[in-house]
mmCIF file of C-alpha atoms and ligand atoms in Angstrom:
data_model
loop_
_atom_site.group_PDB
_atom_site.id
_atom_site.type_symbol
_atom_site.label_atom_id
_atom_site.label_comp_id
_atom_site.label_asym_id
_atom_site.label_seq_id
_atom_site.Cartn_x
_atom_site.Cartn_y
_atom_site.Cartn_z
ATOM 1 C CA MET A 373 186.334 129.437 82.241
ATOM 2 C CA ASN A 374 185.064 131.042 85.476
ATOM 3 C CA ASN A 375 184.846 134.806 85.517
ATOM 4 C CA SER A 376 184.360 136.420 88.925
ATOM 5 C CA LEU A 377 182.331 139.239 87.359
ATOM 6 C CA ILE A 378 179.651 136.760 86.366
ATOM 7 C CA ARG A 379 177.132 135.115 88.716
ATOM 8 C CA ALA A 380 178.233 131.613 89.737
ATOM 9 C CA SER A 381 175.114 129.949 88.274
ATOM 10 C CA VAL A 382 175.680 131.655 84.914
ATOM 11 C CA ASN A 383 179.363 130.692 84.937
ATOM 12 C CA ALA A 384 178.366 127.105 85.653
ATOM 13 C CA ALA A 385 175.401 126.777 83.254
ATOM 14 C CA PRO A 386 176.088 125.305 79.827
ATOM 15 C CA GLY A 387 173.776 127.674 77.863
ATOM 16 C CA TYR A 388 171.131 126.476 75.432
ATOM 17 C CA VAL A 389 172.239 125.004 72.105
ATOM 18 C CA PRO A 390 169.567 125.603 69.453
ATOM 19 C CA GLY A 391 169.362 123.473 66.300
ATOM 20 C CA GLU A 392 171.570 124.657 63.445
ATOM 21 C CA GLN A 393 170.165 127.451 61.288
ATOM 22 C CA PRO A 394 172.110 127.006 58.042
ATOM 23 C CA ARG A 395 171.629 130.016 55.782
ATOM 24 C CA ASP A 396 172.834 128.517 52.504
ATOM 25 C CA ALA A 397 170.309 127.628 49.821
ATOM 26 C CA GLY A 398 169.847 123.984 48.895
ATOM 27 C CA VAL A 399 169.829 122.682 52.456
ATOM 28 C CA ILE A 400 166.930 120.456 53.488
ATOM 29 C CA LYS A 401 166.108 121.693 56.946
ATOM 30 C CA LEU A 402 164.237 119.209 59.131
ATOM 31 C CA ASN A 403 165.861 120.050 62.459
ATOM 32 C CA THR A 404 163.912 122.768 64.314
ATOM 33 C CA ASN A 405 160.255 121.804 63.814
ATOM 34 C CA GLU A 406 159.413 124.694 61.532
ATOM 35 C CA ASN A 407 156.357 124.362 59.297
ATOM 36 C CA PRO A 408 157.108 123.820 55.589
ATOM 37 C CA TYR A 409 153.996 125.732 54.466
ATOM 38 C CA PRO A 410 153.604 129.523 54.379
ATOM 39 C CA PRO A 411 151.569 131.342 57.041
ATOM 40 C CA SER A 412 147.973 132.467 56.391
ATOM 41 C CA PRO A 413 147.478 134.888 53.474
ATOM 42 C CA ALA A 414 145.918 137.175 56.101
ATOM 43 C CA VAL A 415 149.412 137.543 57.601
ATOM 44 C CA ARG A 416 150.820 138.677 54.235
ATOM 45 C CA GLU A 417 148.010 141.232 53.887
ATOM 46 C CA ALA A 418 148.514 142.520 57.420
ATOM 47 C CA LEU A 419 152.245 142.847 56.751
ATOM 48 C CA ALA A 420 151.594 144.861 53.582
ATOM 49 C CA GLY A 421 149.252 147.120 55.555
ATOM 50 C CA LEU A 422 151.855 148.058 58.190
ATOM 51 C CA SER A 423 153.372 151.541 58.034
ATOM 52 C CA ALA A 424 157.009 152.095 58.924
ATOM 53 C CA SER A 425 156.096 155.399 60.578
ATOM 54 C CA SER A 426 153.917 153.604 63.151
ATOM 55 C CA LEU A 427 157.117 152.069 64.515
ATOM 56 C CA ARG A 428 157.856 155.443 66.154
ATOM 57 C CA LEU A 429 155.355 154.458 68.792
ATOM 58 C CA TYR A 430 155.705 151.801 71.468
ATOM 59 C CA PRO A 431 153.490 148.748 71.093
ATOM 60 C CA ASP A 432 150.481 148.137 73.354
ATOM 61 C CA PRO A 433 152.132 146.764 76.523
ATOM 62 C CA MET A 434 148.981 144.743 77.283
ATOM 63 C CA CYS A 435 148.476 143.273 73.748
ATOM 64 C CA LYS A 436 144.780 144.058 74.217
ATOM 65 C CA ALA A 437 143.417 143.292 70.732
ATOM 66 C CA LEU A 438 145.453 140.119 70.395
ATOM 67 C CA ARG A 439 144.510 138.850 73.850
ATOM 68 C CA GLU A 440 140.831 139.496 73.090
ATOM 69 C CA ALA A 441 141.100 137.394 69.922
ATOM 70 C CA ILE A 442 142.904 134.592 71.790
ATOM 71 C CA ALA A 443 140.304 134.715 74.568
ATOM 72 C CA ARG A 444 137.478 134.380 71.993
ATOM 73 C CA LEU A 445 139.287 131.412 70.464
ATOM 74 C CA HIS A 446 139.474 129.542 73.777
ATOM 75 C CA GLY A 447 136.201 130.739 75.314
ATOM 76 C CA CYS A 448 137.824 132.579 78.220
ATOM 77 C CA ALA A 449 138.346 136.178 79.340
ATOM 78 C CA PRO A 450 141.273 138.330 78.132
ATOM 79 C CA ALA A 451 142.328 138.409 81.808
ATOM 80 C CA ASN A 452 143.176 134.701 81.438
ATOM 81 C CA VAL A 453 145.644 135.400 78.619
ATOM 82 C CA ILE A 454 149.178 136.798 78.432
ATOM 83 C CA CYS A 455 151.325 137.066 75.300
ATOM 84 C CA GLY A 456 155.085 136.662 75.079
ATOM 85 C CA ASN A 457 158.035 136.979 72.739
ATOM 86 C CA GLY A 458 157.681 133.348 71.705
ATOM 87 C CA SER A 459 156.659 130.786 74.304
ATOM 88 C CA ASP A 460 160.304 130.698 75.431
ATOM 89 C CA ASP A 461 159.704 134.165 76.898
ATOM 90 C CA LEU A 462 156.747 132.819 78.883
ATOM 91 C CA LEU A 463 158.817 129.910 80.215
ATOM 92 C CA THR A 464 161.275 132.443 81.649
ATOM 93 C CA LEU A 465 158.403 134.466 83.120
ATOM 94 C CA CYS A 466 157.004 131.345 84.814
ATOM 95 C CA ILE A 467 160.358 130.643 86.462
ATOM 96 C CA SER A 468 160.590 134.290 87.608
ATOM 97 C CA ALA A 469 157.044 134.363 88.958
ATOM 98 C CA PHE A 470 156.647 130.936 90.564
ATOM 99 C CA VAL A 471 160.051 129.719 91.809
ATOM 100 C CA GLU A 472 161.908 131.109 94.836
ATOM 101 C CA ASN A 473 165.718 131.226 94.701
ATOM 102 C CA ASP A 474 166.019 127.955 96.628
ATOM 103 C CA GLY A 475 163.260 126.276 94.612
ATOM 104 C CA ALA A 476 163.199 123.594 91.945
ATOM 105 C CA VAL A 477 161.893 123.233 88.414
ATOM 106 C CA GLY A 478 160.429 119.896 87.294
ATOM 107 C CA PHE A 479 160.086 118.424 83.823
ATOM 108 C CA LEU A 480 159.979 115.165 81.898
ATOM 109 C CA ASP A 481 163.218 113.505 80.813
ATOM 110 C CA PRO A 482 163.830 113.573 77.933
ATOM 111 C CA SER A 483 161.910 116.705 77.092
ATOM 112 C CA TYR A 484 162.547 120.252 75.857
ATOM 113 C CA SER A 485 166.235 120.793 76.611
ATOM 114 C CA LEU A 486 165.742 124.482 77.373
ATOM 115 C CA TYR A 487 164.018 123.849 80.743
ATOM 116 C CA PRO A 488 167.099 122.625 82.663
ATOM 117 C CA VAL A 489 169.233 125.320 81.055
ATOM 118 C CA MET A 490 166.851 128.045 82.242
ATOM 119 C CA ALA A 491 166.687 126.553 85.726
ATOM 120 C CA ARG A 492 170.471 126.307 86.015
ATOM 121 C CA LEU A 493 170.993 129.875 84.836
ATOM 122 C CA ARG A 494 168.874 130.940 87.834
ATOM 123 C CA GLY A 495 170.825 128.541 90.103
ATOM 124 C CA LEU A 496 167.687 126.459 90.747
ATOM 125 C CA ARG A 497 167.471 122.738 91.399
ATOM 126 C CA THR A 498 165.889 120.485 88.807
ATOM 127 C CA VAL A 499 163.681 117.429 89.271
ATOM 128 C CA SER A 500 163.117 115.197 86.292
ATOM 129 C CA VAL A 501 160.507 112.502 85.698
ATOM 130 C CA GLU A 502 161.831 109.730 83.507
ATOM 131 C CA LEU A 503 159.745 108.629 80.558
ATOM 132 C CA GLY A 504 158.779 104.975 80.142
ATOM 133 C CA ALA A 505 160.511 102.402 77.955
ATOM 134 C CA ARG A 506 158.624 103.573 74.825
ATOM 135 C CA PHE A 507 159.028 107.234 75.823
ATOM 136 C CA GLU A 508 155.502 107.417 77.230
ATOM 137 C CA SER A 509 154.948 110.003 79.976
ATOM 138 C CA ARG A 510 154.566 108.327 83.376
ATOM 139 C CA LEU A 511 153.403 110.974 85.817
ATOM 140 C CA PRO A 512 154.211 109.786 89.342
ATOM 141 C CA PRO A 513 151.130 109.104 91.496
ATOM 142 C CA GLU A 514 152.774 110.748 94.494
ATOM 143 C CA GLY A 515 153.397 113.996 92.553
ATOM 144 C CA VAL A 516 156.708 115.827 92.125
ATOM 145 C CA PRO A 517 158.024 118.145 94.855
ATOM 146 C CA CYS A 518 158.547 121.415 92.980
ATOM 147 C CA PRO A 519 156.787 124.792 92.762
ATOM 148 C CA LEU A 520 156.819 124.630 88.941
ATOM 149 C CA PHE A 521 156.548 121.656 86.602
ATOM 150 C CA PHE A 522 156.843 121.953 82.814
ATOM 151 C CA LEU A 523 154.724 119.205 81.287
ATOM 152 C CA THR A 524 155.363 119.125 77.556
ATOM 153 C CA ASN A 525 152.306 117.647 75.867
ATOM 154 C CA PRO A 526 152.711 116.333 73.234
ATOM 155 C CA ASN A 527 156.233 115.805 74.459
ATOM 156 C CA ALA A 528 159.317 116.869 72.511
ATOM 157 C CA PRO A 529 161.486 115.351 71.147
ATOM 158 C CA THR A 530 159.432 112.163 71.485
ATOM 159 C CA GLY A 531 155.929 113.098 70.207
ATOM 160 C CA TYR A 532 153.955 111.255 72.913
ATOM 161 C CA LEU A 533 150.612 112.738 74.002
ATOM 162 C CA CYS A 534 149.687 112.124 77.629
ATOM 163 C CA PRO A 535 145.880 111.702 77.956
ATOM 164 C CA LYS A 536 144.005 114.639 79.477
ATOM 165 C CA ASP A 537 142.668 112.623 82.408
ATOM 166 C CA GLU A 538 146.200 111.691 83.474
ATOM 167 C CA VAL A 539 147.290 115.303 83.173
ATOM 168 C CA ARG A 540 144.274 116.428 85.218
ATOM 169 C CA ALA A 541 145.035 113.908 87.966
ATOM 170 C CA PHE A 542 148.681 115.008 87.988
ATOM 171 C CA CYS A 543 147.753 118.713 88.245
ATOM 172 C CA ARG A 544 145.413 117.920 91.138
ATOM 173 C CA ARG A 545 148.235 116.149 92.988
ATOM 174 C CA GLN A 546 150.785 118.914 92.396
ATOM 175 C CA ARG A 547 151.067 121.577 95.080
ATOM 176 C CA GLY A 548 152.874 123.902 92.671
ATOM 177 C CA VAL A 549 152.078 125.296 89.238
ATOM 178 C CA VAL A 550 151.896 122.932 86.254
ATOM 179 C CA VAL A 551 152.681 124.585 82.924
ATOM 180 C CA ILE A 552 151.329 122.368 80.152
ATOM 181 C CA ASP A 553 153.585 123.278 77.241
ATOM 182 C CA GLU A 554 151.355 122.676 74.226
ATOM 183 C CA ALA A 555 153.736 123.972 71.552
ATOM 184 C CA TYR A 556 152.776 121.058 69.260
ATOM 185 C CA VAL A 557 149.179 120.507 70.292
ATOM 186 C CA ASP A 558 147.547 121.503 66.993
ATOM 187 C CA PHE A 559 149.114 118.367 65.473
ATOM 188 C CA ALA A 560 147.673 116.170 68.242
ATOM 189 C CA SER A 561 144.387 114.377 68.848
ATOM 190 C CA GLY A 562 143.581 116.215 72.083
ATOM 191 C CA ASP A 563 144.552 119.172 74.272
ATOM 192 C CA CYS A 564 144.411 120.309 77.894
ATOM 193 C CA MET A 565 143.086 123.859 77.556
ATOM 194 C CA GLU A 566 140.064 122.888 79.656
ATOM 195 C CA LEU A 567 142.396 122.200 82.610
ATOM 196 C CA ALA A 568 143.988 125.653 82.428
ATOM 197 C CA LEU A 569 140.505 127.146 82.591
ATOM 198 C CA GLY A 570 139.220 124.864 85.353
ATOM 199 C CA LEU A 571 142.069 124.246 87.833
ATOM 200 C CA ASP A 572 143.755 126.895 89.944
ATOM 201 C CA ASN A 573 147.348 125.693 89.329
ATOM 202 C CA ALA A 574 147.437 124.822 85.593
ATOM 203 C CA ILE A 575 148.590 127.008 82.702
ATOM 204 C CA CYS A 576 148.539 126.110 78.992
ATOM 205 C CA LEU A 577 151.301 127.461 76.822
ATOM 206 C CA ARG A 578 150.822 127.844 73.080
ATOM 207 C CA THR A 579 152.938 129.203 70.239
ATOM 208 C CA LEU A 580 152.367 130.406 66.685
ATOM 209 C CA SER A 581 155.829 129.053 65.744
ATOM 210 C CA LYS A 582 154.749 125.584 64.639
ATOM 211 C CA SER A 583 151.143 125.148 63.468
ATOM 212 C CA HIS A 584 150.788 128.767 62.291
ATOM 213 C CA SER A 585 154.136 128.722 60.420
ATOM 214 C CA LEU A 586 155.364 131.823 62.270
ATOM 215 C CA ALA A 587 158.582 130.783 64.036
ATOM 216 C CA GLY A 588 160.236 133.941 62.702
ATOM 217 C CA LEU A 589 157.607 136.212 64.248
ATOM 218 C CA ARG A 590 158.032 135.198 67.920
ATOM 219 C CA LEU A 591 154.594 134.966 69.485
ATOM 220 C CA GLY A 592 153.602 132.646 72.271
ATOM 221 C CA TYR A 593 150.790 132.937 74.784
ATOM 222 C CA ALA A 594 149.749 131.459 78.109
ATOM 223 C CA VAL A 595 146.183 130.799 79.259
ATOM 224 C CA GLY A 596 145.401 130.170 82.901
ATOM 225 C CA PRO A 597 143.740 131.322 86.106
ATOM 226 C CA GLU A 598 143.728 135.084 86.559
ATOM 227 C CA PRO A 599 145.950 135.231 89.694
ATOM 228 C CA LEU A 600 148.711 133.291 87.918
ATOM 229 C CA VAL A 601 148.368 135.336 84.725
ATOM 230 C CA ASN A 602 148.525 138.545 86.790
ATOM 231 C CA ALA A 603 151.774 137.348 88.351
ATOM 232 C CA LEU A 604 153.221 136.766 84.878
ATOM 233 C CA PHE A 605 152.193 140.301 83.882
ATOM 234 C CA LYS A 606 154.094 141.678 86.873
ATOM 235 C CA VAL A 607 157.388 140.054 85.881
ATOM 236 C CA LYS A 608 157.267 140.600 82.124
ATOM 237 C CA GLU A 609 159.172 143.308 80.300
ATOM 238 C CA SER A 610 156.865 146.259 79.590
ATOM 239 C CA TYR A 611 156.961 145.874 75.817
ATOM 240 C CA ASN A 612 157.680 142.190 75.374
ATOM 241 C CA VAL A 613 155.679 141.862 72.126
ATOM 242 C CA ASP A 614 156.471 144.355 69.372
ATOM 243 C CA ARG A 615 153.910 146.168 67.163
ATOM 244 C CA ILE A 616 154.598 144.094 64.054
ATOM 245 C CA THR A 617 154.181 140.840 65.942
ATOM 246 C CA GLN A 618 150.942 141.964 67.587
ATOM 247 C CA ALA A 619 149.422 142.939 64.212
ATOM 248 C CA LEU A 620 150.526 139.828 62.319
ATOM 249 C CA ALA A 621 149.681 137.411 65.137
ATOM 250 C CA LEU A 622 146.168 138.887 65.266
ATOM 251 C CA ALA A 623 145.808 138.209 61.535
ATOM 252 C CA ALA A 624 147.035 134.625 61.974
ATOM 253 C CA ILE A 625 144.772 133.865 64.937
ATOM 254 C CA SER A 626 141.803 135.229 62.991
ATOM 255 C CA ASP A 627 142.304 132.646 60.209
ATOM 256 C CA PRO A 628 142.235 129.237 61.919
ATOM 257 C CA ALA A 629 141.071 127.522 58.690
ATOM 258 C CA SER A 630 144.367 128.234 56.964
ATOM 259 C CA MET A 631 146.321 126.903 59.968
ATOM 260 C CA ARG A 632 144.199 123.728 60.028
ATOM 261 C CA ALA A 633 144.732 123.114 56.303
ATOM 262 C CA GLY A 634 148.530 123.224 56.777
ATOM 263 C CA VAL A 635 148.314 121.001 59.869
ATOM 264 C CA GLU A 636 146.301 118.379 57.960
ATOM 265 C CA LYS A 637 148.976 118.269 55.237
ATOM 266 C CA VAL A 638 151.713 117.833 57.849
ATOM 267 C CA LYS A 639 149.740 115.048 59.543
ATOM 268 C CA ALA A 640 149.244 113.210 56.222
ATOM 269 C CA THR A 641 152.983 113.405 55.516
ATOM 270 C CA ARG A 642 153.718 112.261 59.081
ATOM 271 C CA ALA A 643 151.630 109.110 58.563
ATOM 272 C CA ARG A 644 153.179 108.401 55.156
ATOM 273 C CA PHE A 645 156.762 108.996 56.306
ATOM 274 C CA SER A 646 156.301 106.962 59.518
ATOM 275 C CA ARG A 647 155.380 103.979 57.337
ATOM 276 C CA ILE A 648 158.396 104.570 55.077
ATOM 277 C CA LEU A 649 160.728 104.621 58.086
ATOM 278 C CA SER A 650 159.149 101.497 59.607
ATOM 279 C CA ASP A 651 159.489 99.665 56.293
ATOM 280 C CA MET A 652 163.178 100.609 56.284
ATOM 281 C CA GLY A 653 163.644 99.000 59.706
ATOM 282 C CA PHE A 654 163.519 102.106 61.912
ATOM 283 C CA ASP A 655 161.794 101.845 65.286
ATOM 284 C CA VAL A 656 159.266 104.674 64.946
ATOM 285 C CA TYR A 657 157.536 106.083 68.031
ATOM 286 C CA PRO A 658 153.927 107.239 67.546
ATOM 287 C CA SER A 659 153.950 111.001 67.081
ATOM 288 C CA GLU A 660 151.235 113.548 67.818
ATOM 289 C CA SER A 661 153.562 116.368 66.730
ATOM 290 C CA ASN A 662 155.085 117.825 63.575
ATOM 291 C CA PHE A 663 158.162 115.619 63.954
ATOM 292 C CA ILE A 664 159.000 111.930 64.180
ATOM 293 C CA TRP A 665 161.202 110.371 66.834
ATOM 294 C CA ALA A 666 162.813 107.183 65.547
ATOM 295 C CA ARG A 667 165.691 104.782 66.116
ATOM 296 C CA PRO A 668 167.601 103.758 62.976
ATOM 297 C CA GLY A 669 167.613 100.009 62.390
ATOM 298 C CA ALA A 670 171.111 99.469 61.035
ATOM 299 C CA ARG A 671 173.467 102.328 61.873
ATOM 300 C CA PRO A 672 174.036 104.382 65.058
ATOM 301 C CA ALA A 673 171.862 107.502 65.232
ATOM 302 C CA GLY A 674 174.815 109.886 65.612
ATOM 303 C CA GLU A 675 176.380 108.498 62.462
ATOM 304 C CA VAL A 676 173.102 108.801 60.532
ATOM 305 C CA TYR A 677 172.737 112.403 61.696
ATOM 306 C CA ARG A 678 176.294 113.319 60.632
ATOM 307 C CA GLU A 679 176.062 111.554 57.287
ATOM 308 C CA LEU A 680 172.757 113.304 56.538
ATOM 309 C CA ALA A 681 174.308 116.675 57.453
ATOM 310 C CA ARG A 682 177.171 115.912 55.062
ATOM 311 C CA ARG A 683 174.501 115.405 52.404
ATOM 312 C CA ARG A 684 172.989 118.768 53.446
ATOM 313 C CA ILE A 685 169.935 117.252 55.112
ATOM 314 C CA TYR A 686 169.612 118.509 58.677
ATOM 315 C CA VAL A 687 167.748 116.499 61.318
ATOM 316 C CA ARG A 688 168.269 116.653 65.101
ATOM 317 C CA HIS A 689 170.340 114.366 67.277
ATOM 318 C CA PHE A 690 170.518 114.822 71.050
ATOM 319 C CA GLU A 691 173.482 113.219 72.795
ATOM 320 C CA GLY A 692 172.569 111.482 76.052
ATOM 321 C CA PRO A 693 171.713 108.086 77.501
ATOM 322 C CA ARG A 694 167.981 108.205 76.673
ATOM 323 C CA THR A 695 168.158 110.179 73.436
ATOM 324 C CA GLY A 696 171.485 109.343 71.791
ATOM 325 C CA ASP A 697 170.298 106.352 69.755
ATOM 326 C CA CYS A 698 167.367 108.182 68.118
ATOM 327 C CA ILE A 699 166.961 111.060 65.700
ATOM 328 C CA ARG A 700 164.196 113.631 65.516
ATOM 329 C CA ILE A 701 162.941 114.435 62.054
ATOM 330 C CA THR A 702 160.745 117.488 61.469
ATOM 331 C CA ILE A 703 157.941 116.831 58.976
ATOM 332 C CA GLY A 704 158.721 118.904 55.902
ATOM 333 C CA ALA A 705 157.204 119.207 52.442
ATOM 334 C CA ASP A 706 156.664 115.884 50.647
ATOM 335 C CA GLY A 707 159.562 116.464 48.228
ATOM 336 C CA ASP A 708 161.999 117.034 51.094
ATOM 337 C CA MET A 709 160.784 113.909 52.877
ATOM 338 C CA ASP A 710 161.232 111.889 49.684
ATOM 339 C CA ALA A 711 164.800 113.216 49.375
ATOM 340 C CA LEU A 712 165.435 112.206 52.989
ATOM 341 C CA ALA A 713 164.003 108.719 52.390
ATOM 342 C CA ALA A 714 166.242 108.306 49.327
ATOM 343 C CA ALA A 715 169.314 109.406 51.324
ATOM 344 C CA LEU A 716 168.506 107.017 54.187
ATOM 345 C CA ARG A 717 168.067 104.131 51.754
ATOM 346 C CA ASP A 718 171.316 105.001 50.042
ATOM 347 C CA MET A 719 173.131 105.124 53.409
ATOM 348 C CA ARG A 720 171.524 101.853 54.515
ATOM 349 C CA ALA A 721 170.470 103.464 57.767
HETATM 350 N N1 PMP B 1189 158.178 124.474 73.981
HETATM 351 C C1 PMP B 1189 158.616 123.449 73.273
HETATM 352 C C2 PMP B 1189 158.333 122.065 73.751
HETATM 353 C C3 PMP B 1189 159.352 123.648 72.095
HETATM 354 O O1 PMP B 1189 159.837 122.595 71.404
HETATM 355 C C4 PMP B 1189 159.596 124.966 71.662
HETATM 356 C C5 PMP B 1189 160.347 125.232 70.384
HETATM 357 N N2 PMP B 1189 161.661 124.897 70.383
HETATM 358 C C6 PMP B 1189 159.128 126.008 72.444
HETATM 359 C C7 PMP B 1189 158.410 125.741 73.593
HETATM 360 C C8 PMP B 1189 159.423 127.433 72.114
HETATM 361 O O2 PMP B 1189 158.702 127.912 71.042
HETATM 362 P P1 PMP B 1189 158.684 129.428 70.655
HETATM 363 O O3 PMP B 1189 159.576 130.196 71.590
HETATM 364 O O4 PMP B 1189 159.128 129.482 69.244
HETATM 365 O O5 PMP B 1189 157.251 129.868 70.822
#
C-alpha cells in the first residue's frame, strides 16, 4: 500500500527476499550458499583473544591493518582496497558513488536478485543482459549503456564462469564502471583480479561469506583503481566495519591454506553430487561455484523445492521465466548431500 510519507521509489520497490533462515535443529540447509565447514582455527583464536572492554572504542574507520593484509594478498596497494559490511554494503556504495539519479544499473539476467532491488529502491532504471540458452554469459559486443554494470562471475544462481578475456573486452567497451562480483571465485578455475588492477573502470568484489565460511561475520572488500576506491570511501558510513569483524577477518585472510582446504572439499563434493544428479535425470549446468544449478528431470522445480522443504531440506527456487524450472542447491557436507540424494530418489524428482 502506498504511503505518502515514503519516497515513491521505496513505495514501489518490492524489497529483497533473502533465502529462508530456519532456526530449528535438524534442518538440512542448502539454500543460501553458506560453507558447511568451520572457518580457520585462526579465527577461533582471534575471537578468544578479543576483550569486551575494547568495544568501548570505535573501530578503525579505514580498516588499515585489514586492507594492508588484503593488499599483500592481491599484490596491490592498500589504497586500491576498501572493506564493507559484507559485499552487499559495497554494492550499495557503488550505486551511490557511480550512478546519477537519472542513471541506470546493468546486470546479467538471471543473476543476483539483489541488484534490481537496490536499483529500484533508488528509483534507477535497470538494463539486463540475457544469458544464453545454457545460462552462459553473453556480453554484448556493442556494450551496455549504463554508468554501472554488475558482472557476477562466476554467475549466481547459475554457476557459469565467463572467461577473463571476454570480461576484459567487455570492460574495455563499457564507458561506465564494471563491478566484477567475485563472491564465488575461490571455487572457480580463474578470476579477474588482474583487470581490477589494470583497467581504469573495473572493480573486483570479494567476500569472506562463502569460501572463508564467515557469512555471519559480514566482511566484503572491493579492489580497484584508486580514484574509484576513493569515491567509495567518500560515500561509506564512517564505521562500516566493526572491531570484531576487522580482527577476525584479518585472522581469516592470514590463513589462506585453511580456506583452500575447505574449498577443495566443496569442489570434490560438487563433482560427486553433479554426477549423482545427472544419473537421476537432472539437467545439471556446469558450476564453478559452491552451488549447483539444475533442472529436475521428472517433476516441476517448484514442486521439488516445496516437497524438499516439507522434508526439512531447504534448497532455493526462484520464480520467473528463466529460473522457475530449475533449483539451486548449495554444496553442503557429504552426509547432507547424501540425505538430499536419497530424498530426491524417493520423490522421483
Ligand atoms: N554477490 C553475490 C553474487 C552473492 O550471491 C552474494 C550473497 N548472497 C553477495 C554478493 C553478498 O555477499 P555478502 O554480503 O555476504 O558478502
